[in-house]
Amino acid sequence: MSTPRTVDRAFETALYDTADAALDTAASLLAADPAADAELARRGEEFVATAWRRGWQPADLVRIVRRELDDAHVRLVAALIRAQAPHDRPRGHRWAAQLDDVPDADDTAPPRTDRFSHATAVLELYRLLVRLPGLEPLEAGEAPRRERGNRPESRALARIRALLAKAEATGYPEEAEALSAKAQELMARHSVDEALLAAHAHASSPDTPGACRIGVEPPYEQAKAVLLDAVADANHCRAVWNEPFGFSTVVGFEADLEAVELLYTSLLVQAEAAMTKAEAGQRAGGRKRTKTFRQSFLAAYAHRAGTRLRAAAEAATGAATDAAADADLLPVLASREVAVTDRMERMFPETATTRLRGAADAAGWTEGTRAADAARVGHHRPLGRG
């Protein structure tokens, strides 16, 4: 039997039949033909390329495999992504960053196992890949970097990341407050500067909104999605949560997308640390904390943080407008707001609201609100319009 025919027979038997018996039969065919390995890997690269055409990106693929299967399958898909990348076209800076985050060949080498078990894992992965639906394409709206690599704002973003990392790591609240407030100030300046630069330097080729996907990981995904939505809204972006696949798509201009990613990650770290501390306090008081407590805590945290961020954003926009010597600032901000909304509505013509579930623990809500009030969102010029 020829090698391609072995792979074809295995696929015909197992890929579109979810029965265990079919999987075992197909894995046995592949295990008995070592010469089929190269063809099997080549077909896997084709499945990855097909996923890209359906709107998936490297981080999305790794995320869904991790959610649906296990570590062995994550290693396999990472290896396929790495192998397919040299044959792919350039796709922008976010895509390149995701490829950099895919484990390298040394990390993805699977543990030693028998051929049958390996073939079974490969077929389980391919079953998932061939069933992936199409996602909303992001690349069409991705804003080019316009040779941003050595510009001052790139250094500013590196400084913002460093400040937030220190704010999350320090055990001194006053130091965290100062570091986060400074990061907030830099974010606001960066965002407004980007808006004006795009309006003036690229009048003949207007800047357009982009989009990115941010993972919303279990547990308590719903409360985390609410927090991400609040951060996006405060930073003049729009977020749409895809619950089955574990991510939110955030639409906005590049500087604001970067701010959303940074601030959401930082607030999530702060929220989880505060929740752990609150649970310890509750246990010390003799009260058993439950899943409902944690869900309520994060829900309250997201609600209160959103209120604070929106108020800060409104104040910052007014301050930036009053301070700006440029009379074109308000029209620029208004036009960018319209552009973001238009892009979001074209990507997602039908959306639905979801009611937050499970936030019924009064102690959890109280502690979450208190933690959000203490969160380091800054009191200087918070995230400005982009």
Tab-separated table of C-alpha atoms in Angstrom:
chain	number	residue	atom	x	y	z
A	1	MET	CA	0.000	0.000	0.000
A	2	SER	CA	1.406	3.442	-0.919
A	3	THR	CA	2.130	5.925	1.856
A	4	PRO	CA	-0.439	8.538	0.737
A	5	ARG	CA	-3.015	5.798	0.488
A	6	THR	CA	-2.296	4.736	4.076
A	7	VAL	CA	-2.949	8.280	5.269
A	8	ASP	CA	-6.046	8.602	3.088
A	9	ARG	CA	-7.492	5.376	4.477
A	10	ALA	CA	-6.759	6.443	8.033
A	11	PHE	CA	-8.452	9.809	7.475
A	12	GLU	CA	-11.454	8.251	5.779
A	13	THR	CA	-11.820	5.908	8.729
A	14	ALA	CA	-11.334	8.307	11.639
A	15	LEU	CA	-11.461	12.022	10.887
A	16	TYR	CA	-15.174	12.258	10.246
A	17	ASP	CA	-16.248	9.447	12.579
A	18	THR	CA	-15.993	10.180	16.294
A	19	ALA	CA	-16.315	6.555	17.402
A	20	ASP	CA	-13.401	5.130	19.399
A	21	ALA	CA	-13.348	1.998	17.262
A	22	ALA	CA	-12.798	4.053	14.120
A	23	LEU	CA	-9.971	5.952	15.805
A	24	ASP	CA	-8.287	2.723	16.905
A	25	THR	CA	-8.523	1.247	13.414
A	26	ALA	CA	-7.023	4.336	11.788
A	27	ALA	CA	-4.245	4.598	14.379
A	28	SER	CA	-3.362	0.957	13.776
A	29	LEU	CA	-3.027	1.626	10.029
A	30	LEU	CA	-0.662	4.533	10.635
A	31	ALA	CA	1.335	2.734	13.326
A	32	ALA	CA	1.969	-0.174	10.971
A	33	ASP	CA	3.423	2.078	8.226
A	34	PRO	CA	6.388	4.201	9.445
A	35	ALA	CA	6.842	5.514	5.918
A	36	ALA	CA	3.531	7.366	6.328
A	37	ASP	CA	4.913	9.679	9.025
A	38	ALA	CA	6.177	12.389	6.677
A	39	GLU	CA	2.939	12.457	4.701
A	40	LEU	CA	0.946	12.578	7.942
A	41	ALA	CA	2.939	15.609	9.093
A	42	ARG	CA	2.526	17.297	5.705
A	43	ARG	CA	-1.239	16.867	5.922
A	44	GLY	CA	-1.139	18.415	9.390
A	45	GLU	CA	0.592	21.507	8.013
A	46	GLU	CA	-2.177	21.740	5.415
A	47	PHE	CA	-4.798	21.641	8.175
A	48	VAL	CA	-2.962	24.493	9.928
A	49	ALA	CA	-2.855	26.542	6.720
A	50	THR	CA	-6.585	25.921	6.271
A	51	ALA	CA	-7.215	27.181	9.814
A	52	TRP	CA	-5.396	30.428	8.903
A	53	ARG	CA	-7.641	30.836	5.860
A	54	ARG	CA	-10.656	30.411	8.154
A	55	GLY	CA	-9.542	33.344	10.294
A	56	TRP	CA	-7.702	31.513	13.080
A	57	GLN	CA	-4.343	32.716	14.366
A	58	PRO	CA	-1.504	30.863	16.134
A	59	ALA	CA	-2.549	31.842	19.664
A	60	ASP	CA	-6.162	30.888	18.883
A	61	LEU	CA	-5.137	27.450	17.659
A	62	VAL	CA	-2.956	26.702	20.682
A	63	ARG	CA	-5.734	27.961	22.987
A	64	ILE	CA	-8.501	25.810	21.495
A	65	VAL	CA	-6.311	22.706	21.472
A	66	ARG	CA	-5.412	23.281	25.118
A	67	ARG	CA	-9.096	23.742	26.007
A	68	GLU	CA	-10.370	20.710	24.113
A	69	LEU	CA	-7.513	18.199	24.340
A	70	ASP	CA	-4.361	17.909	26.468
A	71	ASP	CA	-0.668	18.745	26.639
A	72	ALA	CA	0.390	16.085	24.143
A	73	HIS	CA	-1.875	17.629	21.521
A	74	VAL	CA	-0.602	21.120	22.353
A	75	ARG	CA	2.935	19.907	21.655
A	76	LEU	CA	1.799	18.440	18.357
A	77	VAL	CA	-0.017	21.558	17.139
A	78	ALA	CA	2.891	23.774	18.208
A	79	ALA	CA	5.235	21.667	16.106
A	80	LEU	CA	2.877	21.918	13.119
A	81	ILE	CA	2.608	25.704	13.462
A	82	ARG	CA	6.388	26.005	13.572
A	83	ALA	CA	6.789	23.734	10.557
A	84	GLN	CA	4.174	25.581	8.488
A	85	ALA	CA	5.409	29.106	9.266
A	86	PRO	CA	8.314	29.238	6.744
A	87	HIS	CA	5.864	28.447	3.938
A	88	ASP	CA	3.398	31.149	4.973
A	89	ARG	CA	3.186	34.769	3.862
A	90	PRO	CA	4.028	37.733	6.153
A	91	ARG	CA	0.976	38.561	8.258
A	92	GLY	CA	1.861	41.497	10.506
A	93	HIS	CA	3.480	42.194	13.836
A	94	ARG	CA	0.846	40.586	16.052
A	95	TRP	CA	1.032	37.341	14.096
A	96	ALA	CA	4.831	37.371	14.325
A	97	ALA	CA	4.621	37.904	18.084
A	98	GLN	CA	2.259	34.935	18.410
A	99	LEU	CA	4.658	32.747	16.447
A	100	ASP	CA	7.422	33.791	18.818
A	101	ASP	CA	5.263	32.605	21.721
A	102	VAL	CA	4.737	29.144	20.227
A	103	PRO	CA	7.090	26.704	22.006
A	104	ASP	CA	10.238	25.959	20.046
A	105	ALA	CA	11.224	22.564	18.696
A	106	ASP	CA	13.039	21.455	21.857
A	107	ASP	CA	10.037	22.279	24.023
A	108	THR	CA	7.547	20.594	21.688
A	109	ALA	CA	9.328	17.254	21.378
A	110	PRO	CA	6.757	14.700	22.541
A	111	PRO	CA	7.625	12.198	25.250
A	112	ARG	CA	8.752	8.796	24.035
A	113	THR	CA	5.676	6.725	23.280
A	114	ASP	CA	4.618	3.811	21.120
A	115	ARG	CA	3.578	4.412	17.526
A	116	PHE	CA	-0.043	3.524	18.136
A	117	SER	CA	-0.426	6.081	20.957
A	118	HIS	CA	1.318	8.752	18.912
A	119	ALA	CA	-0.893	8.097	15.873
A	120	THR	CA	-3.969	8.234	18.097
A	121	ALA	CA	-2.965	11.652	19.442
A	122	VAL	CA	-2.280	12.970	15.944
A	123	LEU	CA	-5.673	11.808	14.699
A	124	GLU	CA	-7.436	13.323	17.717
A	125	LEU	CA	-5.751	16.638	16.937
A	126	TYR	CA	-6.641	16.462	13.245
A	127	ARG	CA	-10.259	15.653	14.116
A	128	LEU	CA	-10.388	18.933	15.997
A	129	LEU	CA	-8.639	20.933	13.267
A	130	VAL	CA	-10.926	19.806	10.445
A	131	ARG	CA	-14.004	20.797	12.465
A	132	LEU	CA	-12.911	24.344	13.262
A	133	PRO	CA	-15.463	26.897	12.021
A	134	GLY	CA	-14.567	30.165	10.385
A	135	LEU	CA	-13.734	33.168	12.569
A	136	GLU	CA	-13.974	36.856	11.804
A	137	PRO	CA	-10.755	37.801	9.952
A	138	LEU	CA	-8.568	40.280	11.817
A	139	GLU	CA	-5.779	40.978	9.376
A	140	ALA	CA	-7.714	43.209	6.988
A	141	GLY	CA	-7.923	45.904	9.626
A	142	GLU	CA	-4.493	45.461	11.207
A	143	ALA	CA	-2.773	48.821	11.178
A	144	PRO	CA	0.752	48.756	9.749
A	145	ARG	CA	3.538	49.738	12.088
A	146	ARG	CA	4.929	52.366	9.705
A	147	GLU	CA	8.504	51.730	10.775
A	148	ARG	CA	7.668	52.065	14.452
A	149	GLY	CA	10.578	49.959	15.662
A	150	ASN	CA	12.884	52.812	16.728
A	151	ARG	CA	10.332	55.502	17.459
A	152	PRO	CA	10.068	56.955	20.976
A	153	GLU	CA	6.595	55.528	21.607
A	154	SER	CA	7.939	51.994	21.251
A	155	ARG	CA	10.346	52.780	24.078
A	156	ALA	CA	7.398	54.238	25.996
A	157	LEU	CA	5.483	50.975	25.688
A	158	ALA	CA	8.485	49.040	26.960
A	159	ARG	CA	8.640	51.393	29.928
A	160	ILE	CA	4.896	50.963	30.573
A	161	ARG	CA	5.299	47.184	30.609
A	162	ALA	CA	8.178	47.452	33.037
A	163	LEU	CA	6.243	49.777	35.346
A	164	LEU	CA	3.204	47.493	35.431
A	165	ALA	CA	5.371	44.447	36.063
A	166	LYS	CA	6.930	46.190	39.052
A	167	ALA	CA	3.506	47.302	40.300
A	168	GLU	CA	2.280	43.691	40.234
A	169	ALA	CA	5.394	42.346	41.932
A	170	THR	CA	5.892	44.813	44.757
A	171	GLY	CA	4.595	44.115	48.229
A	172	TYR	CA	4.323	47.815	49.076
A	173	PRO	CA	0.971	49.426	48.162
A	174	GLU	CA	2.442	52.952	47.977
A	175	GLU	CA	5.099	51.854	45.518
A	176	ALA	CA	2.538	49.990	43.403
A	177	GLU	CA	0.322	53.065	43.364
A	178	ALA	CA	3.159	55.289	42.173
A	179	LEU	CA	4.328	52.820	39.513
A	180	SER	CA	0.832	52.186	38.148
A	181	ALA	CA	-0.049	55.871	38.132
A	182	LYS	CA	3.090	56.633	36.146
A	183	ALA	CA	2.263	53.845	33.684
A	184	GLN	CA	-1.241	55.257	33.349
A	185	GLU	CA	0.130	58.699	32.586
A	186	LEU	CA	2.433	57.293	29.900
A	187	MET	CA	-0.466	55.352	28.359
A	188	ALA	CA	-2.570	58.496	28.088
A	189	ARG	CA	0.221	60.499	26.503
A	190	HIS	CA	1.037	57.692	24.084
A	191	SER	CA	-2.590	57.281	23.013
A	192	VAL	CA	-3.274	60.957	22.331
A	193	ASP	CA	0.072	61.413	20.583
A	194	GLU	CA	-0.704	58.483	18.298
A	195	ALA	CA	-4.092	59.930	17.376
A	196	LEU	CA	-2.648	63.308	16.428
A	197	LEU	CA	0.304	61.780	14.603
A	198	ALA	CA	-1.982	59.605	12.514
A	199	ALA	CA	-4.222	62.571	11.700
A	200	HIS	CA	-1.388	64.895	10.649
A	201	ALA	CA	1.311	62.708	9.175
A	202	HIS	CA	-0.976	60.332	7.310
A	203	ALA	CA	-3.811	62.548	6.109
A	204	SER	CA	-3.529	61.083	2.610
A	205	SER	CA	-3.616	57.525	3.983
A	206	PRO	CA	-5.836	57.582	7.061
A	207	ASP	CA	-5.125	55.286	9.998
A	208	THR	CA	-7.730	52.561	10.421
A	209	PRO	CA	-8.843	50.498	13.420
A	210	GLY	CA	-7.368	47.062	13.923
A	211	ALA	CA	-8.456	44.116	16.005
A	212	CYS	CA	-6.909	41.476	18.210
A	213	ARG	CA	-8.067	38.490	20.221
A	214	ILE	CA	-7.332	38.244	23.942
A	215	GLY	CA	-7.728	34.950	25.735
A	216	VAL	CA	-10.299	34.766	28.518
A	217	GLU	CA	-9.216	31.705	30.426
A	218	PRO	CA	-11.139	29.554	32.916
A	219	PRO	CA	-12.164	29.557	35.638
A	220	TYR	CA	-14.717	32.365	36.009
A	221	GLU	CA	-14.490	33.355	32.342
A	222	GLN	CA	-17.673	35.402	32.417
A	223	ALA	CA	-16.433	37.769	35.121
A	224	LYS	CA	-13.069	38.062	33.375
A	225	ALA	CA	-14.804	38.863	30.082
A	226	VAL	CA	-16.732	41.637	31.862
A	227	LEU	CA	-13.449	43.050	33.181
A	228	LEU	CA	-11.908	42.975	29.708
A	229	ASP	CA	-14.989	44.685	28.266
A	230	ALA	CA	-14.677	47.441	30.889
A	231	VAL	CA	-10.998	47.976	30.113
A	232	ALA	CA	-11.717	48.067	26.370
A	233	ASP	CA	-14.583	50.518	26.786
A	234	ALA	CA	-12.496	52.874	28.910
A	235	ASN	CA	-9.776	52.822	26.269
A	236	HIS	CA	-12.056	53.605	23.339
A	237	CYS	CA	-12.140	50.058	22.038
A	238	ARG	CA	-14.987	47.581	21.676
A	239	ALA	CA	-14.856	43.974	22.894
A	240	VAL	CA	-16.966	40.997	21.778
A	241	TRP	CA	-16.707	37.794	23.835
A	242	ASN	CA	-16.685	34.370	22.186
A	243	GLU	CA	-17.475	32.074	25.107
A	244	PRO	CA	-17.140	28.682	23.330
A	245	PHE	CA	-13.617	29.430	22.110
A	246	GLY	CA	-12.345	31.312	25.153
A	247	PHE	CA	-11.435	34.731	23.800
A	248	SER	CA	-12.700	38.252	23.262
A	249	THR	CA	-12.097	40.154	20.041
A	250	VAL	CA	-11.094	43.735	20.789
A	251	VAL	CA	-11.464	46.383	18.071
A	252	GLY	CA	-9.624	49.690	18.255
A	253	PHE	CA	-6.634	51.704	17.126
A	254	GLU	CA	-3.204	50.234	17.670
A	255	ALA	CA	-2.087	52.314	20.662
A	256	ASP	CA	-5.373	51.610	22.436
A	257	LEU	CA	-5.261	47.882	21.685
A	258	GLU	CA	-1.833	47.741	23.264
A	259	ALA	CA	-3.110	49.665	26.301
A	260	VAL	CA	-6.046	47.260	26.678
A	261	GLU	CA	-3.788	44.212	26.589
A	262	LEU	CA	-1.414	45.680	29.155
A	263	LEU	CA	-4.029	47.026	31.552
A	264	TYR	CA	-6.318	43.981	31.417
A	265	THR	CA	-3.406	41.676	32.174
A	266	SER	CA	-2.266	43.867	35.055
A	267	LEU	CA	-5.733	44.230	36.587
A	268	LEU	CA	-6.333	40.494	36.283
A	269	VAL	CA	-3.112	39.774	38.155
A	270	GLN	CA	-4.105	42.282	40.832
A	271	ALA	CA	-7.637	40.854	41.072
A	272	GLU	CA	-6.464	37.270	41.484
A	273	ALA	CA	-3.906	38.269	44.120
A	274	ALA	CA	-6.543	40.266	46.007
A	275	MET	CA	-9.017	37.364	45.789
A	276	THR	CA	-6.465	34.962	47.269
A	277	LYS	CA	-5.838	37.379	50.125
A	278	ALA	CA	-9.573	37.897	50.709
A	279	GLU	CA	-10.163	34.143	50.828
A	280	ALA	CA	-7.405	33.755	53.406
A	281	GLY	CA	-9.050	36.435	55.528
A	282	GLN	CA	-12.407	34.732	55.273
A	283	ARG	CA	-10.937	31.374	56.294
A	284	ALA	CA	-9.151	32.998	59.232
A	285	GLY	CA	-12.563	34.236	60.365
A	286	GLY	CA	-13.937	30.712	60.284
A	287	ARG	CA	-16.014	31.149	57.111
A	288	LYS	CA	-15.647	28.652	54.296
A	289	ARG	CA	-15.264	30.268	50.908
A	290	THR	CA	-16.756	28.670	47.811
A	291	LYS	CA	-16.790	28.904	44.062
A	292	THR	CA	-19.707	31.315	44.432
A	293	PHE	CA	-17.545	33.580	46.600
A	294	ARG	CA	-14.822	33.696	43.925
A	295	GLN	CA	-17.297	34.276	41.111
A	296	SER	CA	-18.971	37.075	43.082
A	297	PHE	CA	-15.611	38.584	43.981
A	298	LEU	CA	-14.448	38.797	40.367
A	299	ALA	CA	-17.838	40.011	39.158
A	300	ALA	CA	-17.834	42.845	41.687
A	301	TYR	CA	-14.215	43.639	40.893
A	302	ALA	CA	-15.013	43.897	37.175
A	303	HIS	CA	-18.087	46.047	37.802
A	304	ARG	CA	-16.321	48.462	40.125
A	305	ALA	CA	-13.126	48.633	38.078
A	306	GLY	CA	-15.208	49.437	35.011
A	307	THR	CA	-16.912	52.304	36.824
A	308	ARG	CA	-13.560	53.716	37.927
A	309	LEU	CA	-11.976	53.339	34.499
A	310	ARG	CA	-14.861	55.006	32.677
A	311	ALA	CA	-14.793	57.961	35.072
A	312	ALA	CA	-11.028	58.252	34.702
A	313	ALA	CA	-11.254	58.071	30.914
A	314	GLU	CA	-13.863	60.841	30.778
A	315	ALA	CA	-11.730	63.053	33.010
A	316	ALA	CA	-8.604	62.330	30.985
A	317	THR	CA	-10.326	63.119	27.699
A	318	GLY	CA	-11.495	66.444	29.041
A	319	ALA	CA	-8.054	67.265	30.424
A	320	ALA	CA	-6.317	66.300	27.190
A	321	THR	CA	-8.744	68.401	25.174
A	322	ASP	CA	-8.303	71.437	27.439
A	323	ALA	CA	-4.523	71.109	27.380
A	324	ALA	CA	-4.157	70.437	23.661
A	325	ALA	CA	-2.917	73.334	21.600
A	326	ASP	CA	-4.217	71.524	18.545
A	327	ALA	CA	-7.720	72.600	17.561
A	328	ASP	CA	-8.138	69.400	15.555
A	329	LEU	CA	-8.060	67.093	18.581
A	330	LEU	CA	-11.807	66.819	19.189
A	331	PRO	CA	-12.685	66.043	15.539
A	332	VAL	CA	-9.878	63.490	15.457
A	333	LEU	CA	-11.172	61.744	18.567
A	334	ALA	CA	-14.752	61.762	17.303
A	335	SER	CA	-13.823	60.358	13.896
A	336	ARG	CA	-11.776	57.581	15.459
A	337	GLU	CA	-14.670	56.639	17.759
A	338	VAL	CA	-16.938	56.330	14.721
A	339	ALA	CA	-14.341	54.288	12.854
A	340	VAL	CA	-14.013	51.802	15.733
A	341	THR	CA	-17.775	51.355	16.010
A	342	ASP	CA	-18.093	50.888	12.250
A	343	ARG	CA	-15.356	48.262	12.157
A	344	MET	CA	-16.875	46.372	15.081
A	345	GLU	CA	-20.340	46.359	13.524
A	346	ARG	CA	-18.982	45.124	10.205
A	347	MET	CA	-17.085	42.314	11.915
A	348	PHE	CA	-19.985	41.399	14.199
A	349	PRO	CA	-23.305	42.406	12.607
A	350	GLU	CA	-25.140	40.300	15.206
A	351	THR	CA	-24.203	40.326	18.887
A	352	ALA	CA	-26.095	39.482	22.063
A	353	THR	CA	-25.739	40.591	25.658
A	354	THR	CA	-25.135	38.015	28.379
A	355	ARG	CA	-26.373	38.251	31.931
A	356	LEU	CA	-23.668	37.719	34.546
A	357	ARG	CA	-24.352	34.480	36.414
A	358	GLY	CA	-23.311	33.182	39.807
A	359	ALA	CA	-22.597	36.482	41.582
A	360	ALA	CA	-24.772	35.694	44.609
A	361	ASP	CA	-22.268	35.715	47.464
A	362	ALA	CA	-22.577	38.979	49.410
A	363	ALA	CA	-19.188	38.632	51.082
A	364	GLY	CA	-17.536	37.952	47.743
A	365	TRP	CA	-19.192	40.996	46.181
A	366	THR	CA	-18.144	43.226	49.079
A	367	GLU	CA	-14.547	42.006	49.013
A	368	GLY	CA	-14.364	42.313	45.206
A	369	THR	CA	-15.638	45.894	45.318
A	370	ARG	CA	-13.125	46.751	48.013
A	371	ALA	CA	-10.303	45.211	45.972
A	372	ALA	CA	-11.313	47.134	42.838
A	373	ASP	CA	-11.271	50.364	44.817
A	374	ALA	CA	-7.703	49.536	45.810
A	375	ALA	CA	-6.632	48.505	42.287
A	376	ARG	CA	-3.879	50.534	40.705
A	377	VAL	CA	-5.631	52.328	37.880
A	378	GLY	CA	-3.979	55.670	38.669
A	379	HIS	CA	-5.206	59.167	39.391
A	380	HIS	CA	-3.215	61.046	36.776
A	381	ARG	CA	-4.286	61.333	33.173
A	382	PRO	CA	-5.772	57.872	32.718
A	383	LEU	CA	-5.922	56.139	29.384
A	384	GLY	CA	-6.551	58.795	26.765
A	385	ARG	CA	-8.420	58.552	23.533
A	386	GLY	CA	-6.666	56.977	20.550
